[in-house]
Every structure is written in structure tokens, then in C-alpha cells.
Coordinates of C-alpha atoms in Angstrom, one line a residue:
M276 CA 0.0 0.0 0.0
D277 CA 1.3 3.5 -0.8
S278 CA 0.4 6.9 0.7
A279 CA -2.4 7.4 -1.8
E280 CA -4.1 4.2 -0.5
F281 CA -3.4 5.2 3.1
R282 CA -5.1 8.5 2.3
K283 CA -8.3 6.7 1.6
L284 CA -8.2 5.0 5.0
I285 CA -7.6 8.5 6.6
A286 CA -10.6 9.8 4.7
K287 CA -12.8 6.9 5.9
H288 CA -11.6 6.5 9.4
F289 CA -10.0 9.7 10.5
S290 CA -11.7 12.6 8.6
P291 CA -15.2 12.0 10.1
K292 CA -13.9 12.1 13.6
I293 CA -11.9 15.3 13.2
R294 CA -14.9 17.0 11.5
E295 CA -17.1 16.1 14.4
L296 CA -14.8 18.4 16.4
G297 CA -15.4 21.3 14.1
W298 CA -12.4 20.9 11.8
K299 CA -12.7 21.5 8.1
G300 CA -10.7 19.8 5.3
S301 CA -10.1 16.4 3.8
G302 CA -7.3 14.0 2.8
F303 CA -4.1 15.1 4.5
H304 CA -5.0 18.8 5.3
Y305 CA -7.3 20.2 8.0
R306 CA -7.9 23.5 9.7
K307 CA -10.1 24.9 12.5
P308 CA -10.4 28.7 12.9
E309 CA -10.8 29.8 16.5
E310 CA -12.4 33.0 17.7
N311 CA -9.1 34.5 19.0
H312 CA -7.3 35.1 15.6
I313 CA -5.7 31.6 15.7
I314 CA -6.2 29.0 13.1
N315 CA -5.3 25.5 14.2
I316 CA -3.8 23.4 11.4
F317 CA -3.3 19.7 11.2
G318 CA -1.6 17.9 8.3
L319 CA -0.2 14.5 7.3
Q320 CA 2.6 13.9 4.9
G321 CA 4.0 10.8 3.2
S322 CA 7.7 10.4 3.3
R323 CA 9.5 11.1 0.1
W324 CA 11.1 7.7 0.4
G325 CA 7.7 6.0 1.0
G326 CA 6.6 3.6 3.7
T327 CA 5.9 6.2 6.4
I328 CA 3.5 9.0 7.3
Y329 CA 4.4 12.1 9.3
C330 CA 1.8 14.2 11.2
E331 CA 2.2 17.9 12.2
T332 CA 0.2 20.3 14.3
A333 CA 0.6 24.0 13.5
I334 CA -1.0 27.4 13.9
C335 CA -1.4 30.4 11.7
F336 CA -3.1 33.7 12.2
D337 CA -6.1 35.4 10.5
F338 CA -4.4 38.9 10.5
M339 CA -1.3 38.0 8.4
N340 CA -0.2 35.8 5.7
D341 CA 1.9 32.7 6.4
L342 CA 5.5 32.0 5.3
A343 CA 4.4 31.2 1.8
G344 CA 2.5 34.4 1.5
L345 CA -0.8 32.5 1.7
S346 CA -3.9 33.7 3.7
F347 CA -5.1 31.4 6.5
E348 CA -7.8 29.9 4.3
K349 CA -5.0 28.3 2.2
S350 CA -2.4 27.6 4.8
T351 CA -1.0 24.1 5.5
Y352 CA 1.4 23.2 8.2
A353 CA 4.3 23.3 5.8
S354 CA 4.0 27.1 5.5
C355 CA 3.4 27.8 9.2
L356 CA 6.0 29.3 11.4
I357 CA 4.9 27.6 14.6
R358 CA 4.5 23.8 14.4
K359 CA 5.1 20.6 16.2
R360 CA 5.5 17.1 14.9
L361 CA 3.4 14.4 16.5
Q362 CA 4.9 11.1 17.8
P363 CA 3.4 7.6 17.9
L364 CA 2.3 7.0 21.5
E365 CA 3.0 3.3 21.3
R366 CA 6.6 3.4 20.2
T367 CA 9.6 5.7 19.8
G368 CA 10.1 7.5 16.5
G369 CA 8.4 10.3 14.7
A370 CA 6.5 8.4 11.9
W371 CA 3.8 6.0 11.3
D372 CA 4.4 3.0 9.1
I373 CA 2.5 2.1 5.9
H374 CA 2.0 -1.7 5.8
N375 CA 0.7 -4.1 3.1
D376 CA -1.8 -5.4 5.6
Q377 CA -5.0 -3.3 5.8
E378 CA -5.7 -4.2 9.5
K379 CA -2.3 -3.0 10.5
N380 CA -2.9 0.2 8.6
L381 CA -6.1 0.7 10.4
E382 CA -4.1 0.4 13.6
E383 CA -1.8 3.1 12.4
V384 CA -4.8 5.4 11.6
N385 CA -6.1 4.8 15.1
S386 CA -2.7 5.5 16.5
I387 CA -2.6 8.8 14.6
W388 CA -6.1 9.7 16.0
N389 CA -4.8 9.0 19.6
A390 CA -1.7 11.2 19.1
F391 CA -3.9 13.9 17.7
Q392 CA -6.2 13.9 20.7
N393 CA -3.4 13.7 23.2
Q394 CA -0.4 15.6 21.9
G395 CA -2.3 17.7 19.4
A396 CA -4.7 18.9 22.0
K397 CA -1.8 20.0 24.3
F398 CA -0.2 21.9 21.4
Y399 CA -3.4 23.8 20.5
N400 CA -4.2 24.5 24.1
D401 CA -0.9 26.3 24.5
F402 CA -2.3 29.0 22.1
A403 CA -5.9 28.9 23.1
D404 CA -5.6 32.1 25.2
F405 CA -4.1 34.4 22.4
P406 CA -2.4 36.8 22.7
H407 CA -0.8 34.7 25.4
P408 CA 2.0 33.6 25.2
F409 CA 3.1 36.1 22.6
D410 CA 2.3 39.1 24.8
N411 CA 4.8 37.9 27.3
I412 CA 7.7 37.9 24.8
K413 CA 9.9 41.0 25.0
P414 CA 12.4 42.3 22.4
I415 CA 15.2 41.5 24.8
D416 CA 14.2 37.9 24.7
L417 CA 15.0 37.6 21.1
Q418 CA 18.1 39.8 21.4
T419 CA 19.7 37.6 24.0
S420 CA 18.8 34.2 22.4
D421 CA 19.8 32.7 19.1
N422 CA 17.4 29.8 19.6
Y423 CA 14.4 31.3 21.3
K424 CA 11.7 28.8 22.1
I425 CA 8.0 29.9 22.6
L426 CA 6.9 28.7 26.0
G427 CA 10.4 27.2 26.3
K428 CA 9.5 24.3 23.9
Y429 CA 8.6 25.5 20.5
Y430 CA 11.6 26.5 18.5
V431 CA 10.5 28.3 15.3
G432 CA 13.8 28.1 13.5
N433 CA 13.6 31.6 11.9
D434 CA 14.3 34.6 14.1
I435 CA 13.4 37.1 11.4
E436 CA 10.0 35.7 10.9
L437 CA 9.4 35.4 14.6
A438 CA 10.3 39.1 14.9
N439 CA 7.9 39.9 12.2
L440 CA 5.1 37.9 13.8
L441 CA 5.7 39.6 17.1
K442 CA 5.7 43.0 15.3
E443 CA 2.3 42.2 13.8
I444 CA 0.9 40.9 17.1
N445 CA 1.9 44.0 19.0
L446 CA 0.5 46.2 16.3
L447 CA -2.8 44.3 16.6
L448 CA -2.6 44.9 20.4
G449 CA -1.9 48.6 19.9
N450 CA 1.6 48.4 21.2
K451 CA 3.2 50.3 18.4
S452 CA 6.4 51.2 20.3
I453 CA 7.1 47.5 21.1
A454 CA 6.2 46.6 17.6
K455 CA 8.9 49.0 16.3
E456 CA 11.5 47.3 18.5
F457 CA 10.7 43.9 17.1
A458 CA 10.8 45.4 13.6
K459 CA 14.3 46.7 14.2
I460 CA 15.4 43.3 15.4
G461 CA 14.0 41.7 12.3
I462 CA 15.5 44.2 10.0
A463 CA 18.9 43.8 11.6
G464 CA 18.5 40.1 11.1
V465 CA 17.8 40.6 7.3
N466 CA 20.9 43.0 7.0
E467 CA 23.1 40.3 8.6
L468 CA 21.6 37.7 6.1
K469 CA 22.4 40.1 3.3
K470 CA 26.1 40.0 4.3
K471 CA 26.0 36.2 4.1
L472 CA 24.1 35.7 0.9
L473 CA 24.8 38.6 -1.3
F474 CA 28.3 38.4 -2.7
G475 CA 30.0 37.6 -6.0
R476 CA 28.5 38.2 -9.4
K477 CA 25.1 39.7 -9.7
T478 CA 23.5 36.7 -11.3
K479 CA 19.7 36.0 -11.7
S480 CA 19.8 34.1 -8.4
Y481 CA 21.7 37.0 -6.7
R482 CA 19.0 39.5 -7.8
E483 CA 16.1 37.2 -6.8
T484 CA 17.6 36.9 -3.3
E485 CA 18.2 40.7 -3.2
R486 CA 14.6 41.4 -4.0
H487 CA 13.3 38.8 -1.5
L488 CA 15.4 40.4 1.3
E489 CA 14.4 43.9 0.3
N490 CA 10.7 42.9 0.4
K491 CA 11.2 41.4 3.8
I492 CA 12.6 44.7 5.1
K493 CA 9.5 46.4 3.6
D494 CA 7.3 43.9 5.5
L495 CA 9.1 44.6 8.7
T496 CA 9.1 48.4 8.3
I497 CA 6.6 50.4 10.4
E498 CA 5.9 53.9 9.2

């Protein structure tokens, strides 16, 4: 059985359950808008090498586009800044196996559901009181850490995008002065990135990277 066949089992045995909880979507992509600007995202992804399925929880926001420039109606976990991979509860390792036996695959689907209810619920609950925990993050926190983790456990892996997110959240909350501080941190990060990426001949790739970084500075700038 391949991931396409496994998707059919998800559609039959997983999708109805998640929809009963108010989620929308089908196949390997689901989302649930909350009333606090947060959109909960859940997604599954077959391994590029085949034989396994990965599951990811994530969140995006209704007041800004995601990392791919998509609005929340089109976001998937792959373009979300804040995400967490689920783990099978029954064993170590971060993936579910695809078997040739359908009964074993049904066990894997049930295992995914259990992980979603257990680990997934904990992840989404961590952001259920928006603007918490983001309103507790200060500019100094980013300035003094190269690997800042939200709530001490969610490492986003992109300090520039995190600074931009915190800028937008503080603008939403009316904290313009704090938003400007996060904007400065993000712009400084972009300028450092320029030094690393923009060198040598001004090829097509060079100019594309240059435009991307210039647009990011525009995104971060507050008038």
C-alpha cells in the first residue's frame, strides 16, 4: 500500500472524527479557525522515500499571511512558522508505518487519532488564550537568544519571521512602540543575512535573493 491508498483510510476512518470536532478539510489537510485570531492546522505527509507517514500540528493567524504568502484559508502546516510534529504514543520514532496489511494500517490510523487527541490537544491548548503567550515575549528575549523557544519548547527556526510575527501581534494589540522594537530586530537580522548571501557576481539568483530580502525589510518596516 502506498500513501495514496493510506489517504483513503484516513478519509474513511479519521476525517469524520476530526470533522465532528469542528475541523474542516479532507485528505491530508485540516484547519479549524478559532475566535481568537488563531487558526489550528493539522496535516499529514507521506515520506519522500515511501513507507511512512508524518503528522504535524501547527497554527497560523487570521491577520497576516503565512511564510508562503498565503492567507489562513489556504495555509497548510508546511508554511506555518509555529508547528510541532506528533509522535506515535505506542513506540519511539516520529513516523507512522504504511503496511501491506490493511488491518495494520487501520491500527496506524487509530494511533494517529490517539496522538492527535493527546499531543495535538496539548499543542493547540498552549495557544488557546491568544495573545498569550506572545504578549509575554519581550524584544530583549530575542536579542539575548539565538534559539528562542516559545513557552520554552517551540523552536521556530527563523528569528526574522518570529520578529515579524511579534511585530504584527503588537500592532494588533496597539503596542506600536514595542512593535517597532521587534521590527528593528527583524531588519537587523535581514541585514546580517544580506552579508552572508549577497556576494559575488550579480546573477539572476543574486538579484532574486536581493529582491526577497528587500521585500522582507519592507514587510518589517513600520511607518
